[in-house]
Amino acid sequence: MTRAGNLSLGCIADDYTGASDLANTLTRAGLRTVQTIGVPADDLALPEVDAVVVSLKSRSIEAGLAVTRSRAAEAWLRGRGAKHILFKICSTFDSTDAGNIGPVMDALRADSSDAIVLVTPAFPETGRTVYQGNLFVGSVPLNESPLKDHPLNPMHDSNLVRVLARQSTTKVGLVDLATLSRGADAVRAKLAELAQSGIGAAIVDAVFDRDLETIGQVALDHRLSVGASGIGLGLARALVATSKAKPDTADAMLATPVGGPAACLAGSCSQATLRQIANAEKVMPVLHLDPEQVIAGRDEARRALTWAKDQLGSGPILIASSSTPDEVAALQSRHGRDAAGHAIEQAMADIAEGLVQSGVHRLVVAGGETSGAVVDRLGIPGFLVGAEIAAGVPVLRAVGAKNGEMVLALKSGNFGGPEFFSDALALMT
Ligand SMILES: Nc1ncnc2c1ncn2[C@@H]1O[C@H](COP(=O)(O)OP(=O)(O)OP(=O)(O)O)[C@@H](O)[C@H]1O
Ligand SMILES: O=C(O)[C@@H](O)C(=O)CO
């Protein structure tokens, strides 16, 4: 292992599951990639890589703090030679009018001196496409998708030009699909025209991977871009095509099994996760936390750990806090959105810590904020990217962890097929 040196690509992800989604995409496209948790300490030994994804937990924190943390990550990545930085946001543009996509983009743009920033959350492999600036989740606009009921950032507007303009100090424009279809030079010309008229950020339409390839080529002319794994794919393909990075796979680094008991934790309340939990009930013991009791104190986490210790010898288990949108809304109206979310995240972190102390070294976590709380508590500094469980969700091998060898899967709430928990455990040997 050597220190990461001359990076082709530096990435700052606003949550941990999003970071592993991006690290997965970059790895599959041929970039040797490592995911770090927070800005790495100087003595963290990292393998020789093309890309580093610094995972932050900055999606739902106060905007000023998100800016400060993102800038610290930016400084570290630029210091390792990264010429281009991708600020990785959620493919469903998770944010509020207070941020944090706009404020972080504005700060990183000021640092990069780019006249205009390309922004696209499109990730066609998972059904996220952008047309005329409107984000679609599968066949429906964002504001009609399950994201309208998100516990932390309900999305009520699918027009990203408007959404981003409300959060940013710059004017926001659009590069539409018709321009994209005319190729990289047409996109360059459109961006120059927008920049000329004082527009500092452009939502870029993308429906197919070929659109992302065009966007990736153009983005490399700039020092900063903003988007989800789709633009990561475009950037990676452009870097590999121009031989700025060597095609490789991380599989060789990840060969040795970890073994031992396995557990799953679900804090995501997305429709996809609720369905995956229902299916897991058929194949493993599932404990549903009582969210009221979680908020009342730490006894609920202790109850869950006692239950888990009795079960772990017989096979994998799942512990879930997840509830339906109506139940989430009722809990939030009694306790406040942030207080409820924070208490449940900390209970999940308590449970994860107890599970690892009981010998669990294979852990699946569903939900970005939930994964952030868990990984922080376990003190894991970084991950190598292994096999792909589902689009956007790889097996992760911890590096430099104080708890010894561990494999994890950090699942974005909306990702994975109906049998995700079993699919993950089958690959996490
Ligand atoms: N029963 C519940 N009632 C209210 N809030 C809950 C409940 N269960 C979990 N939460 C909170 O809801 C939030 C879920 O966010 P999280 O990021 O973990 O999942 P997600 O948004 O579905 O995933 P992603 O960000 O990857 O799309 C967390 O703050 C979690 O603590
Ligand atoms: O882009 C996505 O949808 C995911 O990587 C994510 O960030 C969800 O939290």
mmCIF file of N, CA, C and O in Angstrom, residues 191-285:
data_model
loop_
_atom_site.group_PDB
_atom_site.id
_atom_site.type_symbol
_atom_site.label_atom_id
_atom_site.label_comp_id
_atom_site.label_asym_id
_atom_site.label_seq_id
_atom_site.Cartn_x
_atom_site.Cartn_y
_atom_site.Cartn_z
ATOM 1 N N LEU A 191 -22.509 25.973 -23.368
ATOM 2 C CA LEU A 191 -22.009 26.384 -22.050
ATOM 3 C C LEU A 191 -21.338 27.759 -22.133
ATOM 4 O O LEU A 191 -21.511 28.601 -21.251
ATOM 5 N N ALA A 192 -20.582 27.968 -23.227
ATOM 6 C CA ALA A 192 -19.902 29.258 -23.388
ATOM 7 C C ALA A 192 -20.936 30.380 -23.504
ATOM 8 O O ALA A 192 -20.793 31.457 -22.912
ATOM 9 N N GLU A 193 -22.009 30.100 -24.252
ATOM 10 C CA GLU A 193 -23.069 31.108 -24.421
ATOM 11 C C GLU A 193 -23.737 31.415 -23.073
ATOM 12 O O GLU A 193 -23.961 32.582 -22.737
ATOM 13 N N LEU A 194 -24.015 30.362 -22.289
ATOM 14 C CA LEU A 194 -24.654 30.585 -20.983
ATOM 15 C C LEU A 194 -23.721 31.381 -20.073
ATOM 16 O O LEU A 194 -24.137 32.336 -19.405
ATOM 17 N N ALA A 195 -22.433 30.987 -20.062
ATOM 18 C CA ALA A 195 -21.465 31.669 -19.187
ATOM 19 C C ALA A 195 -21.348 33.145 -19.577
ATOM 20 O O ALA A 195 -21.277 34.034 -18.719
ATOM 21 N N GLN A 196 -21.371 33.377 -20.894
ATOM 22 C CA GLN A 196 -21.285 34.752 -21.414
ATOM 23 C C GLN A 196 -22.413 35.625 -20.871
ATOM 24 O O GLN A 196 -22.244 36.808 -20.615
ATOM 25 N N SER A 197 -23.585 34.981 -20.665
ATOM 26 C CA SER A 197 -24.713 35.780 -20.168
ATOM 27 C C SER A 197 -24.803 35.752 -18.645
ATOM 28 O O SER A 197 -25.863 36.039 -18.069
ATOM 29 N N GLY A 198 -23.712 35.384 -17.999
ATOM 30 C CA GLY A 198 -23.648 35.499 -16.534
ATOM 31 C C GLY A 198 -24.239 34.328 -15.776
ATOM 32 O O GLY A 198 -24.480 34.409 -14.565
ATOM 33 N N ILE A 199 -24.484 33.218 -16.483
ATOM 34 C CA ILE A 199 -25.035 32.026 -15.814
ATOM 35 C C ILE A 199 -23.872 31.170 -15.321
ATOM 36 O O ILE A 199 -22.947 30.874 -16.082
ATOM 37 N N GLY A 200 -23.917 30.780 -14.032
ATOM 38 C CA GLY A 200 -22.768 30.087 -13.440
ATOM 39 C C GLY A 200 -22.954 28.593 -13.273
ATOM 40 O O GLY A 200 -22.009 27.895 -12.867
ATOM 41 N N ALA A 201 -24.171 28.074 -13.541
ATOM 42 C CA ALA A 201 -24.391 26.629 -13.410
ATOM 43 C C ALA A 201 -25.414 26.208 -14.445
ATOM 44 O O ALA A 201 -26.372 26.942 -14.704
ATOM 45 N N ALA A 202 -25.208 25.031 -15.044
ATOM 46 C CA ALA A 202 -26.156 24.541 -16.048
ATOM 47 C C ALA A 202 -26.605 23.134 -15.691
ATOM 48 O O ALA A 202 -25.770 22.234 -15.513
ATOM 49 N N ILE A 203 -27.925 22.973 -15.565
ATOM 50 C CA ILE A 203 -28.478 21.619 -15.485
ATOM 51 C C ILE A 203 -28.340 21.026 -16.885
ATOM 52 O O ILE A 203 -28.710 21.670 -17.881
ATOM 53 N N VAL A 204 -27.783 19.808 -16.953
ATOM 54 C CA VAL A 204 -27.573 19.187 -18.261
ATOM 55 C C VAL A 204 -28.497 17.968 -18.367
ATOM 56 O O VAL A 204 -28.448 17.074 -17.522
ATOM 57 N N ASP A 205 -29.339 17.961 -19.391
ATOM 58 C CA ASP A 205 -30.214 16.815 -19.637
ATOM 59 C C ASP A 205 -29.382 15.572 -19.920
ATOM 60 O O ASP A 205 -28.304 15.656 -20.533
ATOM 61 N N ALA A 206 -29.892 14.411 -19.533
ATOM 62 C CA ALA A 206 -29.255 13.141 -19.917
ATOM 63 C C ALA A 206 -30.275 12.032 -19.731
ATOM 64 O O ALA A 206 -30.918 11.946 -18.677
ATOM 65 N N VAL A 207 -30.408 11.214 -20.758
ATOM 66 C CA VAL A 207 -31.385 10.128 -20.719
ATOM 67 C C VAL A 207 -30.689 8.780 -20.888
ATOM 68 O O VAL A 207 -31.091 7.778 -20.297
ATOM 69 N N PHE A 208 -29.623 8.759 -21.680
ATOM 70 C CA PHE A 208 -28.910 7.502 -21.948
ATOM 71 C C PHE A 208 -27.450 7.631 -21.530
ATOM 72 O O PHE A 208 -26.917 8.750 -21.434
ATOM 73 N N ASP A 209 -26.790 6.471 -21.367
ATOM 74 C CA ASP A 209 -25.368 6.507 -20.984
ATOM 75 C C ASP A 209 -24.543 7.285 -22.005
ATOM 76 O O ASP A 209 -23.559 7.937 -21.647
ATOM 77 N N ARG A 210 -24.930 7.238 -23.287
ATOM 78 C CA ARG A 210 -24.137 7.980 -24.282
ATOM 79 C C ARG A 210 -24.179 9.487 -23.994
ATOM 80 O O ARG A 210 -23.219 10.201 -24.267
ATOM 81 N N ASP A 211 -25.292 9.974 -23.425
ATOM 82 C CA ASP A 211 -25.356 11.401 -23.056
ATOM 83 C C ASP A 211 -24.335 11.687 -21.951
ATOM 84 O O ASP A 211 -23.679 12.736 -21.946
ATOM 85 N N LEU A 212 -24.225 10.733 -21.017
ATOM 86 C CA LEU A 212 -23.274 10.928 -19.913
ATOM 87 C C LEU A 212 -21.838 10.896 -20.423
ATOM 88 O O LEU A 212 -20.961 11.577 -19.886
ATOM 89 N N GLU A 213 -21.598 10.087 -21.454
ATOM 90 C CA GLU A 213 -20.239 10.055 -22.029
ATOM 91 C C GLU A 213 -19.895 11.413 -22.631
ATOM 92 O O GLU A 213 -18.786 11.926 -22.459
ATOM 93 N N THR A 214 -20.846 12.010 -23.330
ATOM 94 C CA THR A 214 -20.611 13.351 -23.886
ATOM 95 C C THR A 214 -20.358 14.348 -22.751
ATOM 96 O O THR A 214 -19.421 15.159 -22.795
ATOM 97 N N ILE A 215 -21.202 14.263 -21.714
ATOM 98 C CA ILE A 215 -21.048 15.187 -20.574
ATOM 99 C C ILE A 215 -19.681 14.986 -19.926
ATOM 100 O O ILE A 215 -18.989 15.953 -19.575
ATOM 101 N N GLY A 216 -19.263 13.723 -19.773
ATOM 102 C CA GLY A 216 -17.956 13.433 -19.157
ATOM 103 C C GLY A 216 -16.811 14.065 -19.942
ATOM 104 O O GLY A 216 -15.908 14.677 -19.357
ATOM 105 N N GLN A 217 -16.873 13.951 -21.266
ATOM 106 C CA GLN A 217 -15.801 14.560 -22.097
ATOM 107 C C GLN A 217 -15.724 16.060 -21.882
ATOM 108 O O GLN A 217 -14.654 16.630 -21.723
ATOM 109 N N VAL A 218 -16.902 16.690 -21.874
ATOM 110 C CA VAL A 218 -16.919 18.155 -21.737
ATOM 111 C C VAL A 218 -16.517 18.558 -20.316
ATOM 112 O O VAL A 218 -15.766 19.526 -20.118
ATOM 113 N N ALA A 219 -16.997 17.790 -19.330
ATOM 114 C CA ALA A 219 -16.711 18.157 -17.932
ATOM 115 C C ALA A 219 -15.210 18.176 -17.670
ATOM 116 O O ALA A 219 -14.731 18.982 -16.859
ATOM 117 N N LEU A 220 -14.460 17.321 -18.370
ATOM 118 C CA LEU A 220 -13.015 17.284 -18.134
ATOM 119 C C LEU A 220 -12.313 18.576 -18.572
ATOM 120 O O LEU A 220 -11.170 18.815 -18.202
ATOM 121 N N ASP A 221 -12.983 19.423 -19.371
ATOM 122 C CA ASP A 221 -12.410 20.742 -19.690
ATOM 123 C C ASP A 221 -12.470 21.666 -18.471
ATOM 124 O O ASP A 221 -11.872 22.733 -18.473
ATOM 125 N N HIS A 222 -13.300 21.280 -17.482
ATOM 126 C CA HIS A 222 -13.532 22.141 -16.317
ATOM 127 C C HIS A 222 -12.835 21.532 -15.101
ATOM 128 O O HIS A 222 -12.373 20.403 -15.143
ATOM 129 N N ARG A 223 -12.812 22.281 -14.000
ATOM 130 C CA ARG A 223 -12.177 21.763 -12.777
ATOM 131 C C ARG A 223 -13.195 21.197 -11.794
ATOM 132 O O ARG A 223 -12.831 20.547 -10.827
ATOM 133 N N LEU A 224 -14.490 21.456 -12.057
ATOM 134 C CA LEU A 224 -15.531 21.031 -11.111
ATOM 135 C C LEU A 224 -16.769 20.585 -11.871
ATOM 136 O O LEU A 224 -17.130 21.195 -12.874
ATOM 137 N N SER A 225 -17.413 19.528 -11.365
ATOM 138 C CA SER A 225 -18.755 19.208 -11.843
ATOM 139 C C SER A 225 -19.570 18.715 -10.660
ATOM 140 O O SER A 225 -19.027 18.395 -9.603
ATOM 141 N N VAL A 226 -20.890 18.681 -10.866
ATOM 142 C CA VAL A 226 -21.804 18.309 -9.783
ATOM 143 C C VAL A 226 -22.785 17.288 -10.334
ATOM 144 O O VAL A 226 -23.380 17.513 -11.392
ATOM 145 N N GLY A 227 -22.951 16.179 -9.633
ATOM 146 C CA GLY A 227 -23.912 15.198 -10.119
ATOM 147 C C GLY A 227 -23.842 13.899 -9.356
ATOM 148 O O GLY A 227 -23.156 13.797 -8.336
ATOM 149 N N ALA A 228 -24.567 12.916 -9.893
ATOM 150 C CA ALA A 228 -24.630 11.604 -9.241
ATOM 151 C C ALA A 228 -23.711 10.632 -9.977
ATOM 152 O O ALA A 228 -22.806 11.045 -10.702
ATOM 153 N N SER A 229 -23.963 9.343 -9.788
ATOM 154 C CA SER A 229 -23.033 8.367 -10.366
ATOM 155 C C SER A 229 -22.989 8.387 -11.887
ATOM 156 O O SER A 229 -21.996 7.973 -12.484
ATOM 157 N N GLY A 230 -24.066 8.867 -12.519
ATOM 158 C CA GLY A 230 -24.084 8.902 -13.978
ATOM 159 C C GLY A 230 -22.975 9.771 -14.543
ATOM 160 O O GLY A 230 -22.248 9.375 -15.463
ATOM 161 N N ILE A 231 -22.796 10.957 -13.999
ATOM 162 C CA ILE A 231 -21.720 11.829 -14.499
ATOM 163 C C ILE A 231 -20.370 11.217 -14.103
ATOM 164 O O ILE A 231 -19.377 11.345 -14.839
ATOM 165 N N GLY A 232 -20.352 10.478 -12.981
ATOM 166 C CA GLY A 232 -19.131 9.747 -12.604
ATOM 167 C C GLY A 232 -18.764 8.752 -13.693
ATOM 168 O O GLY A 232 -17.599 8.612 -14.079
ATOM 169 N N LEU A 233 -19.792 8.066 -14.221
ATOM 170 C CA LEU A 233 -19.562 7.111 -15.308
ATOM 171 C C LEU A 233 -18.982 7.822 -16.522
ATOM 172 O O LEU A 233 -18.008 7.370 -17.138
ATOM 173 N N GLY A 234 -19.578 8.964 -16.866
ATOM 174 C CA GLY A 234 -19.095 9.723 -18.022
ATOM 175 C C GLY A 234 -17.657 10.177 -17.834
ATOM 176 O O GLY A 234 -16.825 10.057 -18.745
ATOM 177 N N LEU A 235 -17.352 10.693 -16.644
ATOM 178 C CA LEU A 235 -15.981 11.151 -16.373
ATOM 179 C C LEU A 235 -15.005 9.980 -16.436
ATOM 180 O O LEU A 235 -13.922 10.085 -17.025
ATOM 181 N N ALA A 236 -15.386 8.857 -15.825
ATOM 182 C CA ALA A 236 -14.475 7.698 -15.787
ATOM 183 C C ALA A 236 -14.208 7.197 -17.203
ATOM 184 O O ALA A 236 -13.063 6.918 -17.577
ATOM 185 N N ARG A 237 -15.269 7.104 -18.013
ATOM 186 C CA ARG A 237 -15.060 6.618 -19.390
ATOM 187 C C ARG A 237 -14.184 7.576 -20.172
ATOM 188 O O ARG A 237 -13.331 7.155 -20.958
ATOM 189 N N ALA A 238 -14.379 8.883 -19.949
ATOM 190 C CA ALA A 238 -13.542 9.858 -20.667
ATOM 191 C C ALA A 238 -12.089 9.746 -20.206
ATOM 192 O O ALA A 238 -11.171 9.813 -21.024
ATOM 193 N N LEU A 239 -11.874 9.548 -18.922
ATOM 194 C CA LEU A 239 -10.495 9.439 -18.415
ATOM 195 C C LEU A 239 -9.823 8.178 -18.943
ATOM 196 O O LEU A 239 -8.657 8.202 -19.358
ATOM 197 N N VAL A 240 -10.562 7.068 -18.936
ATOM 198 C CA VAL A 240 -9.981 5.812 -19.431
ATOM 199 C C VAL A 240 -9.700 5.951 -20.937
ATOM 200 O O VAL A 240 -8.639 5.549 -21.421
ATOM 201 N N ALA A 241 -10.630 6.569 -21.679
ATOM 202 C CA ALA A 241 -10.455 6.704 -23.130
ATOM 203 C C ALA A 241 -9.240 7.569 -23.475
ATOM 204 O O ALA A 241 -8.590 7.355 -24.493
ATOM 205 N N THR A 242 -8.964 8.559 -22.627
ATOM 206 C CA THR A 242 -7.821 9.421 -22.940
ATOM 207 C C THR A 242 -6.556 8.932 -22.233
ATOM 208 O O THR A 242 -5.572 9.657 -22.116
ATOM 209 N N SER A 243 -6.624 7.690 -21.696
ATOM 210 C CA SER A 243 -5.490 7.052 -21.024
ATOM 211 C C SER A 243 -4.967 7.851 -19.851
ATOM 212 O O SER A 243 -3.815 7.718 -19.471
ATOM 213 N N LYS A 244 -5.820 8.715 -19.298
ATOM 214 C CA LYS A 244 -5.375 9.412 -18.089
ATOM 215 C C LYS A 244 -5.511 8.480 -16.888
ATOM 216 O O LYS A 244 -5.115 8.786 -15.791
ATOM 217 N N ALA A 245 -6.175 7.329 -17.096
ATOM 218 C CA ALA A 245 -6.254 6.330 -16.027
ATOM 219 C C ALA A 245 -6.162 4.962 -16.672
ATOM 220 O O ALA A 245 -6.588 4.774 -17.803
ATOM 221 N N LYS A 246 -5.608 3.995 -15.932
ATOM 222 C CA LYS A 246 -5.463 2.652 -16.494
ATOM 223 C C LYS A 246 -6.685 1.814 -16.131
ATOM 224 O O LYS A 246 -7.087 1.801 -14.968
ATOM 225 N N PRO A 247 -7.281 1.068 -17.119
ATOM 226 C CA PRO A 247 -8.361 0.175 -16.744
ATOM 227 C C PRO A 247 -7.848 -0.864 -15.750
ATOM 228 O O PRO A 247 -6.726 -1.313 -15.857
ATOM 229 N N ASP A 248 -8.641 -1.198 -14.796
ATOM 230 C CA ASP A 248 -8.195 -2.136 -13.768
ATOM 231 C C ASP A 248 -9.444 -2.618 -13.044
ATOM 232 O O ASP A 248 -10.510 -2.100 -13.210
ATOM 233 N N THR A 249 -9.296 -3.633 -12.213
ATOM 234 C CA THR A 249 -10.404 -3.929 -11.312
ATOM 235 C C THR A 249 -9.829 -4.125 -9.932
ATOM 236 O O THR A 249 -8.666 -4.458 -9.764
ATOM 237 N N ALA A 250 -10.670 -3.866 -8.936
ATOM 238 C CA ALA A 250 -10.195 -3.946 -7.565
ATOM 239 C C ALA A 250 -10.316 -5.369 -7.027
ATOM 240 O O ALA A 250 -9.917 -5.633 -5.904
ATOM 241 N N ASP A 251 -10.860 -6.306 -7.842
ATOM 242 C CA ASP A 251 -11.205 -7.610 -7.294
ATOM 243 C C ASP A 251 -10.033 -8.305 -6.607
ATOM 244 O O ASP A 251 -10.202 -8.955 -5.579
ATOM 245 N N ALA A 252 -8.837 -8.150 -7.184
ATOM 246 C CA ALA A 252 -7.685 -8.860 -6.640
ATOM 247 C C ALA A 252 -7.393 -8.450 -5.198
ATOM 248 O O ALA A 252 -6.887 -9.242 -4.412
ATOM 249 N N MET A 253 -7.738 -7.208 -4.846
ATOM 250 C CA MET A 253 -7.441 -6.740 -3.482
ATOM 251 C C MET A 253 -8.414 -7.321 -2.452
ATOM 252 O O MET A 253 -8.261 -7.131 -1.272
ATOM 253 N N LEU A 254 -9.463 -7.947 -2.932
ATOM 254 C CA LEU A 254 -10.593 -8.205 -2.029
ATOM 255 C C LEU A 254 -10.887 -9.674 -1.825
ATOM 256 O O LEU A 254 -11.970 -10.050 -1.397
ATOM 257 N N ALA A 255 -9.883 -10.512 -2.121
ATOM 258 C CA ALA A 255 -10.155 -11.938 -2.229
ATOM 259 C C ALA A 255 -10.514 -12.640 -0.908
ATOM 260 O O ALA A 255 -11.419 -13.455 -0.884
ATOM 261 N N THR A 256 -9.866 -12.316 0.195
ATOM 262 C CA THR A 256 -10.026 -13.159 1.405
ATOM 263 C C THR A 256 -11.375 -12.994 2.097
ATOM 264 O O THR A 256 -11.764 -11.869 2.432
ATOM 265 N N PRO A 257 -12.069 -14.111 2.364
ATOM 266 C CA PRO A 257 -13.351 -13.997 3.071
ATOM 267 C C PRO A 257 -13.155 -13.559 4.529
ATOM 268 O O PRO A 257 -12.112 -13.822 5.117
ATOM 269 N N VAL A 258 -14.169 -12.915 5.077
ATOM 270 C CA VAL A 258 -14.116 -12.445 6.460
ATOM 271 C C VAL A 258 -14.812 -13.435 7.395
ATOM 272 O O VAL A 258 -14.346 -13.702 8.496
ATOM 273 N N GLY A 259 -15.931 -13.972 6.956
ATOM 274 C CA GLY A 259 -16.668 -14.989 7.719
ATOM 275 C C GLY A 259 -17.328 -14.443 8.980
ATOM 276 O O GLY A 259 -17.316 -13.248 9.244
ATOM 277 N N GLY A 260 -17.930 -15.358 9.746
ATOM 278 C CA GLY A 260 -18.546 -14.993 11.024
ATOM 279 C C GLY A 260 -19.971 -14.499 10.876
ATOM 280 O O GLY A 260 -20.512 -14.436 9.773
ATOM 281 N N PRO A 261 -20.603 -14.141 12.015
ATOM 282 C CA PRO A 261 -22.009 -13.735 11.986
ATOM 283 C C PRO A 261 -22.255 -12.488 11.136
ATOM 284 O O PRO A 261 -21.364 -11.652 10.983
ATOM 285 N N ALA A 262 -23.486 -12.394 10.623
ATOM 286 C CA ALA A 262 -23.847 -11.278 9.744
ATOM 287 C C ALA A 262 -25.147 -10.648 10.238
ATOM 288 O O ALA A 262 -26.026 -11.333 10.763
ATOM 289 N N ALA A 263 -25.241 -9.313 10.056
ATOM 290 C CA ALA A 263 -26.455 -8.608 10.475
ATOM 291 C C ALA A 263 -26.785 -7.496 9.495
ATOM 292 O O ALA A 263 -25.908 -6.986 8.798
ATOM 293 N N CYS A 264 -28.073 -7.130 9.460
ATOM 294 C CA CYS A 264 -28.539 -6.040 8.607
ATOM 295 C C CYS A 264 -29.260 -5.018 9.493
ATOM 296 O O CYS A 264 -29.979 -5.403 10.424
ATOM 297 N N LEU A 265 -29.078 -3.734 9.157
ATOM 298 C CA LEU A 265 -29.754 -2.650 9.871
ATOM 299 C C LEU A 265 -30.462 -1.785 8.839
ATOM 300 O O LEU A 265 -29.842 -1.389 7.852
ATOM 301 N N ALA A 266 -31.719 -1.466 9.072
ATOM 302 C CA ALA A 266 -32.444 -0.616 8.118
ATOM 303 C C ALA A 266 -33.022 0.593 8.839
ATOM 304 O O ALA A 266 -33.835 0.457 9.752
ATOM 305 N N GLY A 267 -32.579 1.805 8.392
ATOM 306 C CA GLY A 267 -33.134 3.047 8.930
ATOM 307 C C GLY A 267 -33.825 3.836 7.838
ATOM 308 O O GLY A 267 -34.446 4.862 8.090
ATOM 309 N N SER A 268 -33.692 3.362 6.602
ATOM 310 C CA SER A 268 -34.365 4.009 5.484
ATOM 311 C C SER A 268 -35.855 3.684 5.530
ATOM 312 O O SER A 268 -36.230 2.548 5.843
ATOM 313 N N CYS A 269 -36.675 4.694 5.224
ATOM 314 C CA CYS A 269 -38.127 4.470 5.187
ATOM 315 C C CYS A 269 -38.630 4.511 3.749
ATOM 316 O O CYS A 269 -39.816 4.740 3.495
ATOM 317 N N SER A 270 -37.707 4.347 2.780
ATOM 318 C CA SER A 270 -38.125 4.423 1.369
ATOM 319 C C SER A 270 -39.008 3.224 1.025
ATOM 320 O O SER A 270 -38.935 2.173 1.678
ATOM 321 N N GLN A 271 -39.801 3.393 -0.033
ATOM 322 C CA GLN A 271 -40.669 2.278 -0.458
ATOM 323 C C GLN A 271 -39.849 1.051 -0.778
ATOM 324 O O GLN A 271 -40.220 -0.076 -0.456
ATOM 325 N N ALA A 272 -38.687 1.265 -1.448
ATOM 326 C CA ALA A 272 -37.858 0.122 -1.828
ATOM 327 C C ALA A 272 -37.392 -0.630 -0.587
ATOM 328 O O ALA A 272 -37.468 -1.871 -0.523
ATOM 329 N N THR A 273 -36.939 0.100 0.434
ATOM 330 C CA THR A 273 -36.440 -0.573 1.645
ATOM 331 C C THR A 273 -37.580 -1.267 2.385
ATOM 332 O O THR A 273 -37.412 -2.390 2.891
ATOM 333 N N LEU A 274 -38.751 -0.641 2.445
ATOM 334 C CA LEU A 274 -39.879 -1.282 3.133
ATOM 335 C C LEU A 274 -40.212 -2.627 2.466
ATOM 336 O O LEU A 274 -40.465 -3.627 3.138
ATOM 337 N N ARG A 275 -40.133 -2.654 1.133
ATOM 338 C CA ARG A 275 -40.411 -3.911 0.424
ATOM 339 C C ARG A 275 -39.310 -4.945 0.706
ATOM 340 O O ARG A 275 -39.568 -6.115 0.913
ATOM 341 N N GLN A 276 -38.070 -4.480 0.734
ATOM 342 C CA GLN A 276 -36.950 -5.401 0.991
ATOM 343 C C GLN A 276 -37.032 -5.988 2.397
ATOM 344 O O GLN A 276 -36.727 -7.166 2.607
ATOM 345 N N ILE A 277 -37.493 -5.180 3.354
ATOM 346 C CA ILE A 277 -37.639 -5.693 4.731
ATOM 347 C C ILE A 277 -38.737 -6.765 4.754
ATOM 348 O O ILE A 277 -38.575 -7.835 5.353
ATOM 349 N N ALA A 278 -39.847 -6.460 4.070
ATOM 350 C CA ALA A 278 -40.953 -7.440 4.051
ATOM 351 C C ALA A 278 -40.468 -8.770 3.472
ATOM 352 O O ALA A 278 -40.806 -9.844 3.983
ATOM 353 N N ASN A 279 -39.641 -8.721 2.446
ATOM 354 C CA ASN A 279 -39.137 -9.970 1.863
ATOM 355 C C ASN A 279 -38.124 -10.653 2.776
ATOM 356 O O ASN A 279 -38.093 -11.880 2.857
ATOM 357 N N ALA A 280 -37.328 -9.866 3.486
ATOM 358 C CA ALA A 280 -36.343 -10.462 4.403
ATOM 359 C C ALA A 280 -37.047 -11.241 5.511
ATOM 360 O O ALA A 280 -36.530 -12.251 6.011
ATOM 361 N N GLU A 281 -38.250 -10.794 5.904
ATOM 362 C CA GLU A 281 -38.996 -11.483 6.982
ATOM 363 C C GLU A 281 -39.199 -12.962 6.656
ATOM 364 O O GLU A 281 -39.368 -13.771 7.544
ATOM 365 N N LYS A 282 -39.199 -13.286 5.347
ATOM 366 C CA LYS A 282 -39.462 -14.688 4.957
ATOM 367 C C LYS A 282 -38.241 -15.563 5.177
ATOM 368 O O LYS A 282 -38.342 -16.781 5.198
ATOM 369 N N VAL A 283 -37.047 -14.948 5.269
ATOM 370 C CA VAL A 283 -35.821 -15.770 5.300
ATOM 371 C C VAL A 283 -34.916 -15.524 6.507
ATOM 372 O O VAL A 283 -33.935 -16.227 6.693
ATOM 373 N N MET A 284 -35.214 -14.529 7.322
ATOM 374 C CA MET A 284 -34.358 -14.296 8.497
ATOM 375 C C MET A 284 -35.182 -13.638 9.596
ATOM 376 O O MET A 284 -36.208 -12.999 9.306
ATOM 377 N N PRO A 285 -34.742 -13.773 10.867
ATOM 378 C CA PRO A 285 -35.474 -13.086 11.936
ATOM 379 C C PRO A 285 -35.341 -11.574 11.804
ATOM 380 O O PRO A 285 -34.251 -11.067 11.539
#
